[in-house]
Amino acid sequence: MIKYFKDIITGAWSLIRGLLVTLRNLFSKAVTIQYPTQKLRMVDRYRGLVDLRTEKCIKCYMCVKICPTGCLSLAHKENAEKKKEFEHFKYNMELCCFCGMCDQVCPTQAIYMNKMYEIAVYGRDKITHIDLLNTGKYDEWAHPTVK
Amino acid sequence: MVSILTFIVMVIVGAVVLGFIAVSAMFLIWWERKVAAHIQTRYGPMRVGWHGALQSVADVIKLLLKENITPEGVDKPVWWLAPFFAVVPSVMVFVCIPFGNLFGIDLIPRDLNIGILYIIALTSVCVLGIFMAGWGSNNKYSLLGGMRSAAQIVSYEVPLIISVVTAAMFAGTLSMQKIVEAQKGMWFVFQPNMALAFLIFVISATAEINRTPFDIPEAESELVAGFHTEYSGMKFAMFFLGEYTNLFIVSALAATLFLGGWQGPFLPPVLWFLIKTYGIITVLMWVRWTLPRVRVDQLMGFAWKVLTPIAFANLAVSGWVLLR
């Protein structure tokens, strides 16, 4: 008989405690990010798309050589002042395995992985021949709007 | 001539009641989603309208446009009638719910002198719809859900009615309007034995309308939504409508029987009634999103071993208080 009443009282008490927890939550701020309008900034070590700071690149071909999937293709020529000039620097995201080896091996931090995470596109051709020299289009990708 | 006038009044009152039920159910669905979301530190619906206010409208339109699927092997008449059996009794209950008065007109379609008896009788019929859905669906889970619902209602009806009887005893009448008027000086809930009756009423009412923590007839994790597994489109929406109408009804009953109905200072009576009713609904939602579902044996044990004895003891004490 004592157990009967004890059960009722402990049950009621645990119910009140549970209700207090949810009440506290009810008036606390929501943690949701309203995705298309608000965007989270990715962490520093996030590996997004491969991107290039063209002015820093010394055309050493380290990234092209170390890339396990061969998704980077670089060509250069020498101009009249014996300086190396880009012919093309293409990136095939379809092949890329986002390992970050190119980022690690680059002696001048020219090639890096940006914070872009909205990488779905409507056509295959849009990801197979990404022109790394035309980095202007990456600017908004590189830093999605911070919350 | 008089009969035509009566008929027109009936149609208008019926239309107003149906409109209120539909709008109230849509509001409650939105409100429940919002309360649930904020309890889980989310926002809930945010896109359609201001803070998702039109989300329910969008959902209703979607459900209206959906195909009406009839699975193979269902017991057709039973299967088709079940959603209506789930909704119609709850709509009929609105005949005796006193909303207060506006400009001297009592907002109650018909103040029956057996009002509370009529309401209790009709709310018990609601389970028939659920049981028919379970039976007619030709699905083991649905049948189990329907059976569980029937067992649950039979068990929880006992403490519910006893707590209602306590209130009726103190009011000395079964008419809903007169029960409200009997609480003019003091709401019943401020008396200790009536506060206990109120608690018992709210707990058993939660079980009656199959809400968490007593939602075993539609337990998603065990019965894949139970009695309404096979229903889709507008038929599913009918069950939803019935569920939220029942939620409104039990809260309105609790407000009327124990919290003084539309009585209250300063504000208009209608507003008092709605504040109390929606307040109780919000508390029920709060409880729903706090507690986990109980097991079937716990549910039955709770009804027969805890609620019913306490309700009977409370009834005896109340009788003694009245006769003293």
Short mmCIF file of N, CA and C in Angstrom, two decimals, chain B residues 158-284:
data_model
loop_
_atom_site.label_atom_id
_atom_site.label_comp_id
_atom_site.label_asym_id
_atom_site.label_seq_id
_atom_site.Cartn_x
_atom_site.Cartn_y
_atom_site.Cartn_z
N VAL B 158 -14.64 5.42 -17.31
CA VAL B 158 -15.11 5.29 -15.92
C VAL B 158 -14.64 6.46 -15.05
N PRO B 159 -13.30 6.70 -14.93
CA PRO B 159 -12.89 7.85 -14.12
C PRO B 159 -13.37 9.18 -14.69
N LEU B 160 -13.44 9.26 -16.03
CA LEU B 160 -13.90 10.51 -16.65
C LEU B 160 -15.31 10.84 -16.21
N ILE B 161 -16.20 9.84 -16.31
CA ILE B 161 -17.60 10.11 -15.99
C ILE B 161 -17.74 10.38 -14.49
N ILE B 162 -16.97 9.67 -13.68
CA ILE B 162 -17.09 9.90 -12.23
C ILE B 162 -16.68 11.33 -11.88
N SER B 163 -15.62 11.82 -12.56
CA SER B 163 -15.21 13.20 -12.25
C SER B 163 -16.24 14.19 -12.78
N VAL B 164 -16.89 13.86 -13.91
CA VAL B 164 -17.96 14.73 -14.40
C VAL B 164 -19.13 14.73 -13.43
N VAL B 165 -19.43 13.54 -12.88
CA VAL B 165 -20.54 13.42 -11.93
C VAL B 165 -20.27 14.30 -10.71
N THR B 166 -19.00 14.33 -10.27
CA THR B 166 -18.65 15.18 -9.13
C THR B 166 -19.03 16.62 -9.41
N ALA B 167 -18.68 17.09 -10.61
CA ALA B 167 -19.01 18.48 -10.97
C ALA B 167 -20.52 18.67 -11.05
N ALA B 168 -21.21 17.70 -11.64
CA ALA B 168 -22.66 17.81 -11.80
C ALA B 168 -23.34 17.82 -10.43
N MET B 169 -22.77 17.04 -9.49
CA MET B 169 -23.34 16.99 -8.13
C MET B 169 -23.26 18.37 -7.48
N PHE B 170 -22.14 19.02 -7.62
CA PHE B 170 -21.97 20.33 -6.99
C PHE B 170 -22.86 21.37 -7.67
N ALA B 171 -23.01 21.25 -9.01
CA ALA B 171 -23.84 22.22 -9.72
C ALA B 171 -25.32 21.91 -9.51
N GLY B 172 -25.65 20.66 -9.26
CA GLY B 172 -27.04 20.27 -9.07
C GLY B 172 -27.83 20.22 -10.36
N THR B 173 -27.15 20.14 -11.49
CA THR B 173 -27.85 20.09 -12.77
C THR B 173 -26.97 19.41 -13.81
N LEU B 174 -27.61 18.97 -14.91
CA LEU B 174 -26.84 18.38 -16.00
C LEU B 174 -26.72 19.35 -17.18
N SER B 175 -27.43 20.47 -17.08
CA SER B 175 -27.38 21.43 -18.19
C SER B 175 -26.06 22.19 -18.17
N MET B 176 -25.42 22.28 -19.32
CA MET B 176 -24.10 22.91 -19.39
C MET B 176 -24.17 24.38 -18.98
N GLN B 177 -25.19 25.07 -19.46
CA GLN B 177 -25.32 26.50 -19.16
C GLN B 177 -25.49 26.70 -17.65
N LYS B 178 -26.29 25.82 -17.03
CA LYS B 178 -26.55 25.99 -15.59
C LYS B 178 -25.32 25.62 -14.78
N ILE B 179 -24.52 24.66 -15.29
CA ILE B 179 -23.28 24.32 -14.58
C ILE B 179 -22.35 25.53 -14.55
N VAL B 180 -22.31 26.26 -15.68
CA VAL B 180 -21.47 27.47 -15.71
C VAL B 180 -22.02 28.49 -14.73
N GLU B 181 -23.35 28.67 -14.73
CA GLU B 181 -23.94 29.67 -13.84
C GLU B 181 -23.73 29.31 -12.37
N ALA B 182 -23.66 28.01 -12.08
CA ALA B 182 -23.45 27.59 -10.69
C ALA B 182 -22.06 28.00 -10.19
N GLN B 183 -21.15 28.30 -11.11
CA GLN B 183 -19.78 28.66 -10.70
C GLN B 183 -19.60 30.17 -10.67
N LYS B 184 -20.71 30.91 -10.54
CA LYS B 184 -20.63 32.37 -10.60
C LYS B 184 -19.73 32.93 -9.49
N GLY B 185 -19.95 32.43 -8.25
CA GLY B 185 -19.16 32.95 -7.13
C GLY B 185 -17.73 32.46 -7.19
N MET B 186 -17.56 31.15 -7.34
CA MET B 186 -16.21 30.57 -7.31
C MET B 186 -16.15 29.42 -8.31
N TRP B 187 -15.07 29.38 -9.06
CA TRP B 187 -14.90 28.25 -9.98
C TRP B 187 -14.74 26.98 -9.16
N PHE B 188 -15.25 25.89 -9.72
CA PHE B 188 -15.19 24.62 -8.99
C PHE B 188 -13.76 24.20 -8.69
N VAL B 189 -12.84 24.56 -9.58
CA VAL B 189 -11.48 24.03 -9.46
C VAL B 189 -10.79 24.52 -8.19
N PHE B 190 -11.33 25.59 -7.55
CA PHE B 190 -10.69 26.11 -6.35
C PHE B 190 -11.04 25.32 -5.10
N GLN B 191 -11.96 24.35 -5.22
CA GLN B 191 -12.23 23.48 -4.08
C GLN B 191 -11.32 22.26 -4.20
N PRO B 192 -10.71 21.82 -3.09
CA PRO B 192 -9.69 20.75 -3.19
C PRO B 192 -10.21 19.49 -3.87
N ASN B 193 -11.42 19.03 -3.49
CA ASN B 193 -11.88 17.78 -4.10
C ASN B 193 -12.19 17.97 -5.58
N MET B 194 -12.64 19.18 -5.95
CA MET B 194 -12.92 19.43 -7.36
C MET B 194 -11.63 19.59 -8.15
N ALA B 195 -10.59 20.11 -7.50
CA ALA B 195 -9.29 20.21 -8.19
C ALA B 195 -8.80 18.81 -8.55
N LEU B 196 -9.00 17.87 -7.61
CA LEU B 196 -8.61 16.48 -7.89
C LEU B 196 -9.46 15.92 -9.04
N ALA B 197 -10.77 16.23 -9.00
CA ALA B 197 -11.64 15.75 -10.07
C ALA B 197 -11.21 16.34 -11.41
N PHE B 198 -10.81 17.60 -11.39
CA PHE B 198 -10.33 18.27 -12.61
C PHE B 198 -9.12 17.55 -13.17
N LEU B 199 -8.18 17.21 -12.25
CA LEU B 199 -6.97 16.50 -12.66
C LEU B 199 -7.33 15.15 -13.29
N ILE B 200 -8.23 14.42 -12.61
CA ILE B 200 -8.63 13.11 -13.13
C ILE B 200 -9.31 13.28 -14.48
N PHE B 201 -10.14 14.32 -14.58
CA PHE B 201 -10.84 14.56 -15.84
C PHE B 201 -9.85 14.81 -16.97
N VAL B 202 -8.87 15.67 -16.71
CA VAL B 202 -7.92 16.02 -17.78
C VAL B 202 -7.11 14.80 -18.19
N ILE B 203 -6.67 14.00 -17.20
CA ILE B 203 -5.87 12.81 -17.53
C ILE B 203 -6.69 11.83 -18.34
N SER B 204 -7.92 11.55 -17.87
CA SER B 204 -8.70 10.55 -18.62
C SER B 204 -9.15 11.10 -19.97
N ALA B 205 -9.35 12.43 -20.04
CA ALA B 205 -9.73 13.01 -21.33
C ALA B 205 -8.59 12.87 -22.32
N THR B 206 -7.35 13.05 -21.84
CA THR B 206 -6.19 12.85 -22.72
C THR B 206 -6.18 11.43 -23.28
N ALA B 207 -6.52 10.48 -22.41
CA ALA B 207 -6.57 9.09 -22.87
C ALA B 207 -7.73 8.89 -23.83
N GLU B 208 -8.86 9.53 -23.55
CA GLU B 208 -10.05 9.36 -24.40
C GLU B 208 -9.79 9.82 -25.83
N ILE B 209 -9.03 10.90 -25.97
CA ILE B 209 -8.82 11.42 -27.32
C ILE B 209 -7.51 10.91 -27.91
N ASN B 210 -6.96 9.85 -27.32
CA ASN B 210 -5.79 9.15 -27.87
C ASN B 210 -4.60 10.07 -28.10
N ARG B 211 -4.32 10.90 -27.13
CA ARG B 211 -3.14 11.75 -27.29
C ARG B 211 -2.00 11.21 -26.45
N THR B 212 -0.78 11.49 -26.87
CA THR B 212 0.39 11.11 -26.09
C THR B 212 0.24 11.70 -24.69
N PRO B 213 0.57 11.03 -23.61
CA PRO B 213 1.25 9.73 -23.52
C PRO B 213 0.33 8.51 -23.64
N PHE B 214 -0.92 8.72 -24.01
CA PHE B 214 -1.84 7.57 -24.11
C PHE B 214 -2.20 7.28 -25.56
N ASP B 215 -1.30 7.51 -26.50
CA ASP B 215 -1.67 7.37 -27.91
C ASP B 215 -1.37 5.98 -28.47
N ILE B 216 -1.55 4.95 -27.64
CA ILE B 216 -1.21 3.61 -28.13
C ILE B 216 -2.03 3.15 -29.33
N PRO B 217 -3.27 3.64 -29.56
CA PRO B 217 -3.96 3.17 -30.77
C PRO B 217 -3.27 3.58 -32.06
N GLU B 218 -2.49 4.65 -32.04
CA GLU B 218 -1.84 5.05 -33.28
C GLU B 218 -0.32 5.10 -33.11
N ALA B 219 0.18 4.34 -32.14
CA ALA B 219 1.61 4.37 -31.86
C ALA B 219 2.43 4.12 -33.12
N GLU B 220 3.13 5.15 -33.58
CA GLU B 220 3.86 5.02 -34.84
C GLU B 220 4.92 3.93 -34.77
N SER B 221 5.62 3.87 -33.63
CA SER B 221 6.75 2.95 -33.57
C SER B 221 6.31 1.50 -33.44
N GLU B 222 5.08 1.26 -32.97
CA GLU B 222 4.65 -0.13 -32.82
C GLU B 222 3.65 -0.51 -33.91
N LEU B 223 2.71 0.38 -34.20
CA LEU B 223 1.58 0.01 -35.06
C LEU B 223 1.57 0.77 -36.38
N VAL B 224 2.68 1.39 -36.77
CA VAL B 224 2.72 2.19 -38.00
C VAL B 224 1.43 3.01 -38.18
N ALA B 225 1.14 3.85 -37.21
CA ALA B 225 -0.01 4.77 -37.23
C ALA B 225 -1.34 4.10 -36.96
N GLY B 226 -1.34 2.79 -36.69
CA GLY B 226 -2.56 2.13 -36.21
C GLY B 226 -3.74 2.25 -37.13
N PHE B 227 -4.86 2.75 -36.58
CA PHE B 227 -6.13 2.67 -37.31
C PHE B 227 -6.13 3.47 -38.61
N HIS B 228 -5.32 4.51 -38.75
CA HIS B 228 -5.38 5.26 -40.01
C HIS B 228 -4.21 4.98 -40.96
N THR B 229 -3.59 3.79 -40.79
CA THR B 229 -2.48 3.43 -41.68
C THR B 229 -2.91 3.45 -43.15
N GLU B 230 -4.09 2.87 -43.43
CA GLU B 230 -4.50 2.68 -44.82
C GLU B 230 -5.20 3.90 -45.40
N TYR B 231 -5.45 4.90 -44.59
CA TYR B 231 -6.20 6.05 -45.08
C TYR B 231 -5.28 7.12 -45.63
N SER B 232 -5.74 7.78 -46.70
CA SER B 232 -4.95 8.88 -47.26
C SER B 232 -5.90 9.96 -47.74
N GLY B 233 -5.35 11.06 -48.14
CA GLY B 233 -6.16 12.14 -48.71
C GLY B 233 -7.18 12.67 -47.73
N MET B 234 -8.38 12.93 -48.23
CA MET B 234 -9.38 13.61 -47.42
C MET B 234 -9.89 12.72 -46.29
N LYS B 235 -9.87 11.39 -46.49
CA LYS B 235 -10.35 10.51 -45.42
C LYS B 235 -9.43 10.61 -44.22
N PHE B 236 -8.13 10.67 -44.50
CA PHE B 236 -7.16 10.85 -43.42
C PHE B 236 -7.39 12.20 -42.74
N ALA B 237 -7.68 13.22 -43.57
CA ALA B 237 -7.91 14.55 -43.02
C ALA B 237 -9.13 14.55 -42.10
N MET B 238 -10.13 13.71 -42.43
CA MET B 238 -11.32 13.63 -41.57
C MET B 238 -10.93 13.13 -40.19
N PHE B 239 -10.07 12.11 -40.14
CA PHE B 239 -9.62 11.60 -38.84
C PHE B 239 -8.88 12.69 -38.07
N PHE B 240 -8.08 13.43 -38.80
CA PHE B 240 -7.30 14.50 -38.19
C PHE B 240 -8.23 15.56 -37.63
N LEU B 241 -9.24 15.91 -38.44
CA LEU B 241 -10.23 16.91 -38.03
C LEU B 241 -10.94 16.43 -36.77
N GLY B 242 -11.35 15.14 -36.79
CA GLY B 242 -12.04 14.59 -35.63
C GLY B 242 -11.17 14.64 -34.40
N GLU B 243 -9.89 14.32 -34.57
CA GLU B 243 -8.96 14.29 -33.44
C GLU B 243 -8.84 15.67 -32.80
N TYR B 244 -8.66 16.69 -33.65
CA TYR B 244 -8.47 18.03 -33.10
C TYR B 244 -9.78 18.63 -32.60
N THR B 245 -10.91 18.21 -33.19
CA THR B 245 -12.20 18.65 -32.67
C THR B 245 -12.41 18.05 -31.28
N ASN B 246 -12.05 16.77 -31.14
CA ASN B 246 -12.17 16.13 -29.83
C ASN B 246 -11.29 16.82 -28.80
N LEU B 247 -10.10 17.22 -29.24
CA LEU B 247 -9.20 17.93 -28.33
C LEU B 247 -9.87 19.21 -27.85
N PHE B 248 -10.49 19.93 -28.79
CA PHE B 248 -11.18 21.17 -28.42
C PHE B 248 -12.33 20.86 -27.46
N ILE B 249 -13.07 19.77 -27.76
CA ILE B 249 -14.25 19.46 -26.95
C ILE B 249 -13.85 19.14 -25.51
N VAL B 250 -12.86 18.27 -25.33
CA VAL B 250 -12.52 17.91 -23.94
C VAL B 250 -11.97 19.12 -23.18
N SER B 251 -11.24 19.99 -23.89
CA SER B 251 -10.73 21.18 -23.21
C SER B 251 -11.87 22.12 -22.87
N ALA B 252 -12.83 22.26 -23.80
CA ALA B 252 -13.99 23.11 -23.53
C ALA B 252 -14.79 22.54 -22.36
N LEU B 253 -14.90 21.20 -22.30
CA LEU B 253 -15.62 20.56 -21.20
C LEU B 253 -14.91 20.84 -19.87
N ALA B 254 -13.59 20.67 -19.89
CA ALA B 254 -12.83 20.91 -18.66
C ALA B 254 -13.00 22.36 -18.22
N ALA B 255 -12.96 23.29 -19.18
CA ALA B 255 -13.13 24.70 -18.85
C ALA B 255 -14.53 24.96 -18.31
N THR B 256 -15.53 24.32 -18.92
CA THR B 256 -16.91 24.56 -18.52
C THR B 256 -17.22 23.94 -17.16
N LEU B 257 -16.76 22.71 -16.96
CA LEU B 257 -17.14 22.00 -15.75
C LEU B 257 -16.36 22.46 -14.53
N PHE B 258 -15.11 22.85 -14.73
CA PHE B 258 -14.27 23.11 -13.55
C PHE B 258 -13.72 24.52 -13.49
N LEU B 259 -13.54 25.18 -14.64
CA LEU B 259 -12.89 26.50 -14.63
C LEU B 259 -13.89 27.63 -14.82
N GLY B 260 -15.16 27.37 -14.58
CA GLY B 260 -16.14 28.46 -14.64
C GLY B 260 -16.59 28.83 -16.03
N GLY B 261 -16.28 28.01 -17.03
CA GLY B 261 -16.79 28.27 -18.39
C GLY B 261 -16.49 29.67 -18.86
N TRP B 262 -17.55 30.38 -19.28
CA TRP B 262 -17.34 31.73 -19.82
C TRP B 262 -17.32 32.80 -18.74
N GLN B 263 -17.37 32.40 -17.45
CA GLN B 263 -17.36 33.40 -16.39
C GLN B 263 -15.97 33.99 -16.22
N GLY B 264 -15.94 35.30 -15.97
CA GLY B 264 -14.66 35.93 -15.74
C GLY B 264 -14.82 37.43 -15.76
N PRO B 265 -13.94 38.15 -15.06
CA PRO B 265 -14.08 39.60 -14.99
C PRO B 265 -13.57 40.31 -16.25
N PHE B 266 -14.01 41.55 -16.43
CA PHE B 266 -13.53 42.49 -17.46
C PHE B 266 -13.79 42.03 -18.90
N LEU B 267 -13.15 40.95 -19.32
CA LEU B 267 -13.22 40.56 -20.73
C LEU B 267 -14.60 40.01 -21.08
N PRO B 268 -14.98 40.04 -22.37
CA PRO B 268 -16.26 39.45 -22.76
C PRO B 268 -16.27 37.94 -22.50
N PRO B 269 -17.44 37.37 -22.21
CA PRO B 269 -17.52 35.94 -21.86
C PRO B 269 -16.94 35.01 -22.93
N VAL B 270 -17.18 35.34 -24.21
CA VAL B 270 -16.67 34.47 -25.28
C VAL B 270 -15.16 34.37 -25.19
N LEU B 271 -14.55 35.53 -24.96
CA LEU B 271 -13.09 35.56 -24.89
C LEU B 271 -12.58 34.73 -23.72
N TRP B 272 -13.29 34.85 -22.58
CA TRP B 272 -12.89 34.06 -21.40
C TRP B 272 -12.95 32.58 -21.72
N PHE B 273 -14.04 32.18 -22.38
CA PHE B 273 -14.21 30.76 -22.72
C PHE B 273 -13.07 30.29 -23.62
N LEU B 274 -12.78 31.10 -24.65
CA LEU B 274 -11.74 30.68 -25.60
C LEU B 274 -10.37 30.67 -24.93
N ILE B 275 -10.11 31.66 -24.07
CA ILE B 275 -8.80 31.70 -23.38
C ILE B 275 -8.62 30.44 -22.53
N LYS B 276 -9.67 30.11 -21.76
CA LYS B 276 -9.56 28.93 -20.89
C LYS B 276 -9.38 27.66 -21.71
N THR B 277 -10.21 27.54 -22.77
CA THR B 277 -10.15 26.32 -23.57
C THR B 277 -8.79 26.15 -24.24
N TYR B 278 -8.35 27.22 -24.91
CA TYR B 278 -7.08 27.09 -25.61
C TYR B 278 -5.91 26.99 -24.62
N GLY B 279 -6.10 27.54 -23.42
CA GLY B 279 -5.07 27.37 -22.39
C GLY B 279 -4.92 25.90 -22.02
N ILE B 280 -6.06 25.24 -21.80
CA ILE B 280 -5.99 23.81 -21.46
C ILE B 280 -5.40 23.02 -22.62
N ILE B 281 -5.79 23.39 -23.84
CA ILE B 281 -5.25 22.69 -25.01
C ILE B 281 -3.73 22.83 -25.04
N THR B 282 -3.24 24.05 -24.76
CA THR B 282 -1.80 24.26 -24.78
C THR B 282 -1.10 23.42 -23.72
N VAL B 283 -1.73 23.31 -22.54
CA VAL B 283 -1.14 22.47 -21.50
C VAL B 283 -1.11 21.01 -21.97
N LEU B 284 -2.18 20.57 -22.61
CA LEU B 284 -2.21 19.19 -23.11
C LEU B 284 -1.10 18.97 -24.15
#
